[in-house]
Short mmCIF file of C-alpha atoms in Angstrom, two decimals:
data_model
loop_
_atom_site.label_atom_id
_atom_site.label_comp_id
_atom_site.label_asym_id
_atom_site.label_seq_id
_atom_site.Cartn_x
_atom_site.Cartn_y
_atom_site.Cartn_z
CA MET A 1 6.05 38.65 38.35
CA GLN A 2 3.15 36.28 39.11
CA ASP A 3 3.62 34.43 35.69
CA GLU A 4 7.39 33.87 36.53
CA LEU A 5 6.64 32.45 40.09
CA CYS A 6 3.98 29.99 38.63
CA ALA A 7 6.15 29.06 35.59
CA PRO A 8 7.66 25.60 35.75
CA PRO A 9 11.21 24.97 36.11
CA THR A 10 12.98 24.77 32.78
CA PRO A 11 15.42 21.78 32.00
CA VAL A 12 18.52 24.60 32.21
CA GLY A 13 16.97 25.93 35.46
CA VAL A 14 17.04 22.45 37.10
CA LEU A 15 20.37 21.79 35.71
CA THR A 16 22.11 25.19 36.83
CA ALA A 17 20.32 24.56 40.24
CA ARG A 18 21.74 21.18 40.64
CA MET A 19 25.20 22.54 39.73
CA LYS A 20 24.79 25.55 42.38
CA CYS A 21 24.19 22.54 45.05
CA GLY A 22 27.40 21.13 43.88
CA ASP A 23 25.63 18.04 42.45
CA GLU A 24 28.63 16.00 40.47
CA GLY A 25 26.18 14.48 38.10
CA ALA A 26 24.85 17.90 36.83
CA TRP A 27 28.56 19.10 36.41
CA ARG A 28 29.26 16.01 34.36
CA GLU A 29 26.30 16.81 32.09
CA PHE A 30 26.98 20.60 31.93
CA HIS A 31 30.69 19.65 30.82
CA GLY A 32 29.40 17.26 28.22
CA ARG A 33 27.06 19.59 26.74
CA TYR A 34 29.16 22.72 26.72
CA PHE A 35 32.86 21.45 26.62
CA GLN A 36 33.08 21.32 22.73
CA ARG A 37 31.04 24.75 22.28
CA LEU A 38 33.49 26.62 24.37
CA LEU A 39 36.47 25.06 23.14
CA SER A 40 35.23 26.10 19.38
CA TYR A 41 34.61 29.55 20.93
CA LEU A 42 37.79 29.70 22.46
CA LEU A 43 39.79 28.43 19.41
CA VAL A 44 38.34 30.94 17.39
CA LEU A 45 39.13 33.93 19.74
CA SER A 46 42.58 32.51 19.94
CA ARG A 47 42.83 32.23 16.29
CA GLY A 48 43.48 28.39 16.45
CA GLN A 49 46.32 28.60 19.37
CA GLU A 50 45.26 25.50 20.78
CA ASP A 51 47.35 25.88 24.14
CA THR A 52 45.92 29.14 24.90
CA ALA A 53 42.34 27.83 24.09
CA ARG A 54 42.87 24.91 26.32
CA ASP A 55 44.15 26.82 29.36
CA ALA A 56 41.47 29.51 28.79
CA LEU A 57 38.85 26.60 28.77
CA GLN A 58 40.08 25.10 31.96
CA ALA A 59 39.92 28.53 33.73
CA THR A 60 36.61 29.04 32.32
CA MET A 61 35.40 25.84 34.17
CA ILE A 62 36.90 26.86 37.29
CA ARG A 63 35.17 30.14 36.98
CA ALA A 64 31.98 28.66 36.38
CA VAL A 65 32.10 26.29 39.33
CA ARG A 66 33.01 29.33 41.90
CA HIS A 67 30.35 31.56 40.34
CA ILE A 68 27.59 29.46 39.22
CA ARG A 69 23.83 30.64 39.48
CA ARG A 70 20.63 29.56 38.36
CA PHE A 71 19.79 30.44 34.63
CA GLU A 72 16.37 29.68 33.21
CA THR A 73 17.20 29.92 29.51
CA GLU A 74 19.87 28.51 27.32
CA ASP A 75 20.69 31.54 25.69
CA ALA A 76 21.26 33.33 28.99
CA LEU A 77 23.53 30.54 30.42
CA TRP A 78 25.45 30.58 27.02
CA LYS A 79 25.92 34.33 27.19
CA TRP A 80 27.31 34.16 30.81
CA LEU A 81 29.66 31.33 29.86
CA ALA A 82 30.91 33.08 26.82
CA VAL A 83 31.54 36.22 29.37
CA LEU A 84 33.66 33.91 31.52
CA ALA A 85 35.54 32.41 28.81
CA ARG A 86 36.19 35.92 27.10
CA THR A 87 37.88 37.09 30.38
CA ALA A 88 39.59 33.97 30.96
CA PHE A 89 41.08 33.98 27.70
CA LEU A 90 42.07 37.79 28.00
CA ASP A 91 43.84 36.83 31.19
CA GLU A 92 45.52 34.01 29.63
CA VAL A 93 46.49 36.10 26.76
CA ARG A 94 47.79 38.79 29.34
CA ARG A 95 49.87 35.92 31.21
CA ARG A 96 51.27 34.73 28.14
CA ARG A 97 52.09 37.99 26.82
CA ARG A 98 54.24 38.96 29.77
CA TYR A 99 56.75 35.75 28.68
CA ARG A 100 56.64 36.66 25.18
CA SER A 101 56.83 40.43 25.20
CA MET A 102 60.76 40.21 24.74
CA LEU A 103 60.31 38.20 21.74
CA ASP A 104 57.50 40.28 20.37
CA ARG A 105 59.69 43.41 20.68
CA LEU A 106 62.79 41.46 19.23
CA PHE A 107 60.65 40.45 16.08
CA HIS A 108 58.57 43.88 16.14
CA ARG A 109 55.73 41.56 16.42
CA GLU A 110 52.33 42.73 17.70
CA SER A 111 50.46 40.36 19.93
CA ALA A 112 47.13 41.55 19.24
CA LEU A 113 43.98 40.92 21.08
CA PRO A 114 41.22 39.70 19.18
CA ALA A 115 38.80 42.32 18.01
CA ASP A 116 35.86 40.26 17.54
CA LEU A 117 34.45 38.91 21.05
CA ASP A 118 31.01 37.96 19.74
CA PRO A 119 29.46 35.12 21.94
CA PHE A 120 28.62 33.14 19.02
CA ALA A 121 31.93 33.45 17.14
CA GLY A 122 32.45 29.77 18.06
CA ASP A 123 29.91 29.02 15.15
CA ARG A 124 32.71 29.96 12.71
CA LEU A 125 34.68 26.87 13.55
CA MET A 126 31.71 24.81 12.41
CA ALA A 127 31.46 26.73 9.26
CA LEU A 128 35.29 26.08 8.66
CA LEU A 129 34.62 22.41 9.30
CA GLU A 130 31.81 22.34 6.80
CA SER A 131 33.87 24.04 4.04
CA ASN A 132 36.80 21.97 4.78
CA LEU A 133 34.62 18.72 4.75
CA ALA A 134 33.27 19.81 1.46
CA SER A 135 36.87 20.29 0.05
CA LEU A 136 37.66 16.69 0.82
CA PRO A 137 38.01 14.03 -2.01
CA GLU A 138 34.65 12.11 -2.55
CA LYS A 139 35.74 9.05 -1.26
CA ASP A 140 36.93 10.55 2.12
CA ARG A 141 33.99 12.77 2.68
CA ALA A 142 31.78 9.72 2.10
CA LEU A 143 33.53 7.78 4.81
CA LEU A 144 33.21 10.62 7.28
CA GLU A 145 29.53 10.97 6.55
CA GLN A 146 28.96 7.18 6.96
CA LYS A 147 30.62 7.31 10.16
CA TYR A 148 29.18 10.69 11.48
CA ILE A 149 26.09 11.62 9.61
CA ALA A 150 24.59 8.11 8.98
CA ARG A 151 26.22 6.82 12.43
CA GLU A 152 27.15 3.49 10.82
CA SER A 153 29.62 1.47 12.88
CA VAL A 154 33.20 0.88 11.73
CA ARG A 155 32.53 -2.75 11.28
CA ALA A 156 29.52 -2.16 8.95
CA ILE A 157 31.72 0.42 6.87
CA ALA A 158 34.44 -2.21 6.46
CA GLY A 159 32.05 -4.71 5.46
CA VAL A 160 30.68 -2.70 2.76
CA ALA A 161 34.12 -1.36 1.69
CA GLY A 162 35.40 -4.94 1.56
CA THR A 163 38.38 -4.14 3.95
CA THR A 164 39.52 -4.26 7.78
CA GLU A 165 38.01 -2.23 10.74
CA LYS A 166 41.80 -1.27 11.51
CA ALA A 167 42.13 0.13 7.88
CA VAL A 168 38.89 2.18 8.19
CA GLU A 169 39.99 3.35 11.93
CA SER A 170 43.14 4.53 10.39
CA ARG A 171 41.62 6.29 7.35
CA LEU A 172 39.26 8.11 9.80
CA VAL A 173 42.23 9.16 12.44
CA ARG A 174 43.93 10.52 9.16
CA LEU A 175 40.79 12.42 7.95
CA ARG A 176 40.17 13.86 11.51
CA ARG A 177 43.88 15.14 11.87
CA GLN A 178 43.81 16.60 8.19
CA LEU A 179 40.70 18.47 9.01
CA ARG A 180 41.99 19.70 12.60
CA THR A 181 45.19 20.95 10.92
CA LEU A 182 43.23 22.85 8.16
CA MET A 183 40.97 24.39 10.41
CA LEU A 184 43.43 25.65 13.09
CA ASP A 185 45.70 27.05 10.05
CA GLN A 186 42.78 28.92 8.85
CA LEU A 187 41.80 30.21 12.16
CA ASN A 188 45.45 31.61 12.41
CA LYS A 189 45.27 33.43 9.35
CA LEU A 190 41.90 35.24 10.13
CA MET B 1 21.63 24.93 22.02
CA ASN B 2 20.89 23.66 18.61
CA PRO B 3 22.52 20.20 18.06
CA HIS B 4 24.27 20.53 14.75
CA ALA B 5 24.67 17.44 12.48
CA HIS B 6 28.38 17.78 12.55
CA ASP B 7 28.68 17.93 16.48
CA PRO B 8 30.13 14.40 16.81
CA LEU B 9 32.65 14.95 13.87
CA MET B 10 33.58 18.23 15.53
CA ARG B 11 34.19 16.58 18.93
CA ASP B 12 36.19 13.86 17.42
CA VAL B 13 38.26 16.58 15.57
CA LEU B 14 38.98 18.59 18.26
CA SER B 15 39.69 15.74 20.80
CA GLU B 16 41.88 14.00 18.47
CA GLY B 17 45.03 12.59 19.95
CA SER B 18 44.31 14.01 23.29
CA ASP B 19 42.35 13.17 26.45
CA PHE B 20 42.18 16.79 27.23
CA GLU B 21 38.22 16.59 27.60
CA THR B 22 38.57 13.80 30.34
CA SER B 23 41.42 15.88 31.98
CA SER B 24 39.27 18.90 31.93
CA LEU B 25 36.31 17.04 33.57
CA ASP B 26 38.66 15.74 36.20
CA LEU B 27 39.90 19.25 37.29
CA THR B 28 36.27 20.68 37.15
CA LEU B 29 35.01 17.94 39.43
CA GLN B 30 38.03 18.42 41.62
CA GLU B 31 36.99 22.15 42.15
CA VAL B 32 33.31 21.19 42.68
CA ARG B 33 34.35 18.69 45.52
CA ARG B 34 36.71 21.46 46.82
CA ARG B 35 34.01 23.99 46.95
CA ARG B 36 31.42 21.66 48.46
CA GLY B 37 34.01 20.71 51.27
CA ARG B 38 34.63 24.59 51.94
CA ARG B 39 30.73 25.10 52.18
CA ARG B 40 30.35 22.40 54.64
CA GLN B 41 33.28 23.66 56.87
CA ARG B 42 31.83 27.06 56.74
CA THR B 43 28.55 25.48 57.89
CA ALA B 44 30.19 23.58 60.68
CA ILE B 45 32.00 26.78 61.73
CA LEU B 46 28.77 28.70 61.76
CA GLY B 47 27.07 26.18 63.85
CA VAL B 48 29.80 26.16 66.39
CA ILE B 49 29.78 29.85 66.80
CA ALA B 50 25.86 30.02 67.09
CA VAL B 51 26.02 27.19 69.74
CA ALA B 52 28.82 29.15 71.55
CA ILE B 53 26.77 32.55 71.33
CA LEU B 54 23.61 30.63 72.82
CA THR B 55 25.60 29.15 75.59
CA PHE B 56 27.26 32.50 76.56
CA ALA B 57 23.75 34.21 76.34
CA CYS B 58 22.20 31.46 78.70
CA LEU B 59 24.98 32.05 81.10
CA VAL B 60 25.06 35.57 81.23
CA ARG B 61 21.29 36.59 81.18
CA GLU B 62 19.29 37.02 84.40
CA PRO B 63 16.12 34.79 84.58
CA ASN B 64 13.17 36.74 83.60
CA GLN B 65 9.84 37.09 85.33
CA SER B 66 8.16 33.94 84.02
CA GLU B 67 11.12 31.79 85.52
CA ARG B 68 11.25 33.15 88.92
CA ARG B 69 9.99 30.73 91.44
CA MET B 70 6.49 31.56 92.46
CA ALA B 71 5.15 31.61 95.92
CA PRO B 72 3.04 28.71 96.92
CA ASP B 73 -0.74 29.51 96.94
CA VAL B 74 -2.22 29.99 100.32
CA ALA B 75 -3.69 26.62 101.22
CA VAL B 76 -5.82 27.36 104.17
CA THR B 77 -7.04 30.56 105.82
CA SER B 78 -8.63 30.13 109.19
CA PRO B 79 -10.50 33.30 110.65
CA SER B 80 -11.16 34.23 114.14
CA VAL B 81 -8.32 32.26 115.80
CA ALA B 82 -6.10 33.53 118.68
CA LEU B 83 -2.22 33.08 119.03
CA VAL B 84 -1.28 32.84 122.61
CA HIS B 85 2.18 33.62 123.87
CA THR B 86 3.36 32.72 127.40
CA THR B 87 6.45 33.98 128.97
CA VAL B 88 7.52 32.03 131.83
CA GLY B 89 8.85 34.01 134.92
CA SER B 90 8.00 37.38 133.30
CA LEU B 91 5.69 39.91 133.95
CA GLU B 92 3.65 39.37 130.79
CA ILE B 93 2.32 35.75 131.37
CA VAL B 94 -0.02 35.48 128.69
CA HIS B 95 -0.10 37.57 125.45
CA THR B 96 -3.09 36.94 123.33
CA MET B 97 -3.29 38.19 119.74
CA THR B 98 -6.64 37.66 117.78
CA GLY B 99 -6.94 37.73 114.07
CA ASP B 100 -6.67 35.85 110.78
CA PHE B 101 -3.53 33.60 110.13
CA SER B 102 -2.65 31.69 107.14
CA VAL B 103 -1.42 28.23 106.72
CA ILE B 104 1.11 28.22 103.74
CA ASP B 105 1.64 24.90 102.14
CA THR B 106 5.29 25.16 100.91
CA PRO B 107 6.75 22.47 98.77
CA VAL B 108 9.24 20.06 100.34
CA VAL B 109 12.66 20.77 99.07
CA ALA B 110 14.91 17.89 99.50
CA SER B 111 18.15 19.70 99.30
CA SER B 112 17.10 22.47 101.91
CA ALA B 113 16.65 19.90 104.75
CA LEU B 114 19.41 17.88 106.36
CA GLU B 115 18.72 15.08 108.76
CA ILE B 116 21.04 15.13 111.87
CA ALA B 117 21.49 12.89 114.87
CA ASP B 118 20.63 13.72 118.43
CA GLU B 119 24.19 14.33 119.48
CA GLN B 120 24.77 16.53 116.37
CA LEU B 121 21.84 18.58 117.46
CA PHE B 122 22.93 19.13 120.93
CA SER B 123 26.25 20.06 119.66
CA LEU B 124 24.84 23.03 117.87
CA LEU B 125 23.67 24.27 121.07
CA GLY B 126 26.73 25.36 122.54
CA GLU B 127 26.10 26.70 126.07
CA ARG B 128 22.46 26.69 125.84
CA THR B 129 20.58 23.89 127.48
CA GLY B 130 17.86 21.81 125.51
CA ALA B 131 16.31 18.26 125.67
CA ILE B 132 14.55 15.94 123.38
CA VAL B 133 11.36 14.64 124.88
CA ARG B 134 9.87 11.44 123.42
CA SER B 135 6.36 10.13 124.10
CA LYS B 136 5.06 6.68 123.90
CA ASN B 137 3.05 7.15 120.59
CA GLY B 138 6.57 7.74 118.88
CA ARG B 139 6.33 11.57 118.72
CA ALA B 140 9.27 13.68 119.73
CA ALA B 141 9.70 17.24 120.74
CA PHE B 142 12.78 19.37 121.24
CA LEU B 143 12.70 21.65 124.13
CA LEU B 144 15.14 24.71 124.50
CA VAL B 145 15.69 27.04 127.62
CA ASP B 146 15.71 30.53 126.82
CA THR B 147 18.15 32.08 128.81
CA ASP B 148 16.87 35.63 127.89
CA GLN B 149 13.76 35.20 129.36
CA ARG B 150 14.83 33.25 132.42
CA PRO B 151 14.32 35.68 135.50
CA GLU B 152 17.81 36.59 137.14
CA SER B 153 16.18 36.55 140.67
CA ARG B 154 13.03 34.88 141.15
CA PRO B 155 11.40 36.10 144.57
CA HIS B 156 10.68 32.86 146.80
#
């Protein structure tokens, strides 16, 4: 107890304390840090259903604003967020199911709830990204790695490749869309 | 959270072709502002209630012992002084009482005294007879005839 009282505040402790006070800067920082992780988690839970994942994500953020409290560790904060995301997702599924129940009965289709609610299920999306990245042609993979791993600018990549920046941007957009489609399809088949 | 090498790519892949992240941040900040406004409102209401309760309590409660006005201290005590009472025309002409008496210095309360003119003083007497006697040194004395002590028939 004495050790806890004397322990210096952790970065997560400071961030969550500021969030509790309604500090907008802290909420921006939190959103920047957790948006992608929560979306990945919810995409896995929803098996690639983007609309469901997005609505559940926004509901999670609103619940976080309403119920935020101080957390001292990253792990504790993430587990709490995962619980909020899971309940928001289940509420969203139930809400959508009411509208789709007639169609489900018509096609004898089951709108099953996800069996796996592991808080680290979102890591699977990263695994899918890596496997899909590995399956791309060498030239495309090299372009993505230059941009996202080596952090080279589009101008530098275009200069080396002897092409225009616009052409490089177009290739990057096409590759990102291709990866996205592959990942969401794979999630849907899980 | 351990940053992954592919985090930037994942971010761009997930946000490709939409501004969902921006709109999500806007909605989140709106909720933060709404909550903050509600909290301020609640604090203000509690403050008003507290002031109202304090005001009400101050109005209805009786003054306690420490707030009661204390009697002034005795300023002078003179021993062995006689008080002489003389009744004009009665059997008892002189009545003398011996003993201590105290001179009590009372504070001047401005609102408890009202200065009035001589005519107003006489109008207060009604049927009784009185007079103001002024001496050369500026002093004045008010004399009042006590009709109860006046003899009904004085023997000549």
